[in-house]
Amino acid sequence: ALLKNPAILIFDEATSALDSKTEKAIQAQIELAASGRTALVIAHRLSTVMNADEIIVLDQGCIVERGRHGALLARAGAYAQMWMLQQQEEGEQAAD
């Protein structure tokens, strides 16, 4: 797909089944591939989208929040709650 040099890239849960080290390596490659293009990244693992220009948070198919990572955390809404939960889970897994 990248050989055709598309203007838009879509990644659907591209890192969902990976450990965090592999996720970071894949994410770096995705960022390189997406440079100068529009990339739509669908993810439940929020670390995958934290550097996005815009994050859109859906709940049951409806947009409940949108913005950049820092702004969404500052709002202390749905995104911030999911972020904190995922960070706690990652910390627990690292401790095991």
Coordinates of N, CA and C in Angstrom, one line a residue:
A1 N 0.8 -1.2 0.0 CA 0.0 0.0 0.0 C 0.9 1.3 0.0
L2 N 2.0 1.2 0.7 CA 2.8 2.4 0.8 C 3.6 2.6 -0.5
L3 N 3.8 1.6 -1.3 CA 4.5 1.7 -2.6 C 3.7 2.7 -3.6
K4 N 2.4 2.8 -3.4 CA 1.6 3.6 -4.3 C 1.6 5.1 -3.8
N5 N 2.3 5.4 -2.7 CA 2.4 6.7 -2.1 C 1.1 7.4 -1.9
P6 N 0.2 6.7 -1.1 CA -1.2 7.3 -0.9 C -1.1 8.6 -0.1
A7 N -2.1 9.5 -0.4 CA -2.2 10.7 0.4 C -2.8 10.5 1.8
I8 N -3.6 9.4 1.9 CA -4.2 9.1 3.2 C -3.9 7.7 3.6
L9 N -3.5 7.5 4.9 CA -3.2 6.2 5.4 C -4.2 5.9 6.6
I10 N -4.7 4.7 6.6 CA -5.6 4.3 7.7 C -5.0 3.1 8.4
F11 N -4.8 3.2 9.8 CA -4.3 2.2 10.6 C -5.4 1.8 11.6
D12 N -5.8 0.6 11.6 CA -6.9 0.1 12.5 C -6.3 -0.8 13.5
E13 N -6.1 -0.3 14.7 CA -5.6 -1.2 15.8 C -4.2 -1.8 15.4
A14 N -3.4 -1.0 14.8 CA -2.1 -1.5 14.3 C -1.2 -2.0 15.4
T15 N -1.3 -1.6 16.6 CA -0.4 -2.0 17.7 C -1.1 -2.7 18.8
S16 N -2.4 -3.1 18.6 CA -3.2 -3.6 19.8 C -2.6 -4.8 20.4
A17 N -2.0 -5.7 19.7 CA -1.6 -7.0 20.2 C -0.1 -7.0 20.5
L18 N 0.6 -5.9 20.6 CA 2.0 -5.8 20.8 C 2.4 -5.4 22.2
D19 N 3.6 -5.8 22.6 CA 4.1 -5.3 23.9 C 4.5 -3.9 23.7
S20 N 4.7 -3.2 24.8 CA 4.9 -1.7 24.7 C 6.2 -1.4 24.0
K21 N 7.3 -2.2 24.1 CA 8.5 -2.0 23.4 C 8.4 -2.1 21.9
T22 N 7.7 -3.1 21.5 CA 7.4 -3.3 20.0 C 6.5 -2.2 19.5
E23 N 5.5 -1.9 20.4 CA 4.6 -0.8 20.0 C 5.3 0.5 19.7
K24 N 6.3 0.8 20.5 CA 7.0 2.1 20.3 C 7.8 2.0 19.0
A25 N 8.4 0.9 18.7 CA 9.1 0.7 17.4 C 8.2 0.8 16.2
I26 N 7.1 0.2 16.3 CA 6.1 0.2 15.2 C 5.5 1.7 15.1
Q27 N 5.2 2.3 16.2 CA 4.7 3.6 16.2 C 5.7 4.6 15.5
A28 N 7.0 4.5 15.8 CA 8.0 5.3 15.1 C 7.9 5.1 13.6
Q29 N 7.8 3.9 13.1 CA 7.7 3.6 11.7 C 6.4 4.2 11.1
I30 N 5.3 4.1 11.8 CA 4.0 4.7 11.4 C 4.2 6.2 11.2
E31 N 4.8 6.8 12.2 CA 5.0 8.3 12.1 C 5.8 8.7 10.9
L32 N 6.9 7.9 10.6 CA 7.7 8.1 9.4 C 6.8 8.0 8.2
A33 N 6.1 6.9 8.1 CA 5.3 6.6 6.9 C 4.2 7.7 6.7
A34 N 3.7 8.2 7.8 CA 2.6 9.2 7.8 C 3.1 10.6 7.5
S35 N 4.4 10.8 7.6 CA 4.9 12.2 7.4 C 4.5 12.8 6.1
G36 N 3.9 13.9 6.1 CA 3.4 14.6 4.9 C 2.1 14.1 4.4
R37 N 1.4 13.2 5.1 CA 0.2 12.6 4.7 C -0.9 12.8 5.8
T38 N -2.1 12.5 5.4 CA -3.1 12.4 6.4 C -3.2 10.9 6.9
A39 N -3.2 10.8 8.2 CA -3.2 9.4 8.8 C -4.4 9.3 9.7
L40 N -5.2 8.3 9.5 CA -6.3 8.1 10.5 C -5.9 6.8 11.2
V41 N -5.8 7.0 12.6 CA -5.3 5.9 13.4 C -6.5 5.6 14.4
I42 N -6.9 4.3 14.3 CA -8.0 3.9 15.1 C -7.3 3.0 16.2
A43 N -7.6 3.4 17.5 CA -6.8 2.7 18.6 C -7.6 2.7 19.9
H44 N -7.5 1.7 20.6 CA -8.0 1.7 22.0 C -6.8 2.0 22.9
R45 N -5.6 1.6 22.5 CA -4.4 1.9 23.3 C -4.0 3.4 23.0
L46 N -4.2 4.2 24.0 CA -4.1 5.7 23.8 C -2.7 6.1 23.6
S47 N -1.7 5.4 24.0 CA -0.3 5.8 23.8 C 0.0 5.8 22.2
T48 N -0.8 5.0 21.5 CA -0.7 5.0 20.0 C -1.0 6.3 19.4
V49 N -1.9 7.1 20.0 CA -2.4 8.3 19.4 C -2.0 9.6 20.1
M50 N -1.2 9.5 21.2 CA -0.9 10.6 22.0 C -0.1 11.8 21.3
N51 N 0.5 11.5 20.2 CA 1.2 12.5 19.4 C 0.4 13.0 18.2
A52 N -0.8 12.6 18.1 CA -1.7 13.0 17.0 C -2.0 14.5 17.0
D53 N -2.2 15.0 15.8 CA -2.6 16.4 15.7 C -4.0 16.7 16.3
E54 N -4.8 15.7 16.2 CA -6.1 15.7 16.8 C -6.6 14.3 17.1
I55 N -7.1 14.2 18.3 CA -7.6 12.9 18.9 C -9.2 13.1 19.0
I56 N -9.9 12.2 18.4 CA -11.3 12.2 18.5 C -11.8 11.0 19.4
V57 N -12.5 11.3 20.5 CA -12.9 10.3 21.4 C -14.3 10.0 21.1
L58 N -14.6 8.7 20.9 CA -16.0 8.2 20.6 C -16.5 7.4 21.8
D59 N -17.8 7.5 22.0 CA -18.5 6.7 22.9 C -19.8 6.3 22.3
Q60 N -19.9 5.0 22.0 CA -21.1 4.5 21.4 C -21.4 5.2 20.0
G61 N -20.3 5.4 19.3 CA -20.4 6.0 18.0 C -20.6 7.5 17.9
C62 N -20.6 8.2 19.1 CA -20.7 9.6 19.1 C -19.5 10.3 19.6
I63 N -19.1 11.4 19.0 CA -17.9 12.2 19.5 C -18.2 12.8 20.8
V64 N -17.4 12.5 21.8 CA -17.6 13.0 23.2 C -16.5 14.0 23.5
E65 N -15.4 13.9 22.8 CA -14.3 14.9 23.1 C -13.4 14.9 21.8
R66 N -12.7 16.0 21.6 CA -11.7 16.1 20.6 C -10.7 17.1 21.0
G67 N -9.4 16.9 20.5 CA -8.3 17.8 20.8 C -7.0 17.1 20.9
R68 N -6.0 17.8 21.3 CA -4.7 17.2 21.4 C -4.5 16.5 22.8
H69 N -3.6 15.6 22.9 CA -3.4 14.8 24.1 C -3.4 15.7 25.4
G70 N -2.5 16.7 25.4 CA -2.4 17.5 26.6 C -3.7 18.2 27.0
A71 N -4.4 18.8 26.0 CA -5.6 19.5 26.2 C -6.7 18.5 26.7
L72 N -6.7 17.3 26.2 CA -7.7 16.3 26.6 C -7.4 15.9 28.1
L73 N -6.2 15.7 28.4 CA -5.9 15.4 29.8 C -6.3 16.5 30.8
A74 N -6.0 17.8 30.3 CA -6.4 18.9 31.2 C -7.9 19.0 31.4
R75 N -8.6 18.6 30.4 CA -10.1 18.6 30.6 C -10.7 17.7 31.6
A76 N -9.9 16.6 31.9 CA -10.2 15.6 32.9 C -11.6 14.9 32.6
G77 N -11.8 14.7 31.3 CA -13.0 14.0 30.9 C -12.8 12.6 30.6
A78 N -13.5 12.0 29.6 CA -13.4 10.6 29.2 C -12.0 10.2 28.8
Y79 N -11.4 11.0 28.0 CA -10.0 10.6 27.5 C -9.1 10.6 28.7
A80 N -9.1 11.5 29.6 CA -8.2 11.5 30.8 C -8.4 10.3 31.6
Q81 N -9.7 10.0 31.8 CA -10.0 8.8 32.6 C -9.4 7.5 32.0
M82 N -9.6 7.4 30.7 CA -9.1 6.2 30.0 C -7.6 6.2 30.0
W83 N -6.9 7.4 29.9 CA -5.5 7.5 29.9 C -4.9 7.0 31.3
M84 N -5.6 7.5 32.4 CA -5.1 7.1 33.7 C -5.3 5.6 33.9
L85 N -6.4 5.1 33.5 CA -6.6 3.7 33.7 C -5.6 2.8 32.9
Q86 N -5.3 3.2 31.7 CA -4.3 2.5 30.9 C -2.9 2.6 31.5
Q87 N -2.6 3.8 32.0 CA -1.2 4.0 32.6 C -1.1 3.1 33.9
Q88 N -2.2 3.0 34.7 CA -2.2 2.1 35.9 C -2.0 0.7 35.4
E89 N -2.7 0.3 34.4 CA -2.6 -1.1 33.9 C -1.2 -1.4 33.4
E90 N -0.6 -0.5 32.7 CA 0.8 -0.7 32.2 C 1.8 -0.8 33.4
G91 N 1.5 0.0 34.4 CA 2.4 0.0 35.6 C 2.3 -1.4 36.3
E92 N 1.1 -1.9 36.4 CA 0.8 -3.2 37.1 C 1.5 -4.3 36.3
Q93 N 1.4 -4.2 34.9 CA 2.0 -5.3 34.1 C 3.5 -5.2 34.2
A94 N 4.1 -4.0 34.3 CA 5.6 -3.9 34.4 C 6.0 -4.4 35.8
A95 N 5.2 -4.3 36.8 CA 5.6 -4.8 38.1 C 5.5 -6.3 38.2
D96 N 4.8 -7.0 37.3 CA 4.7 -8.5 37.3 C 5.9 -9.1 36.9

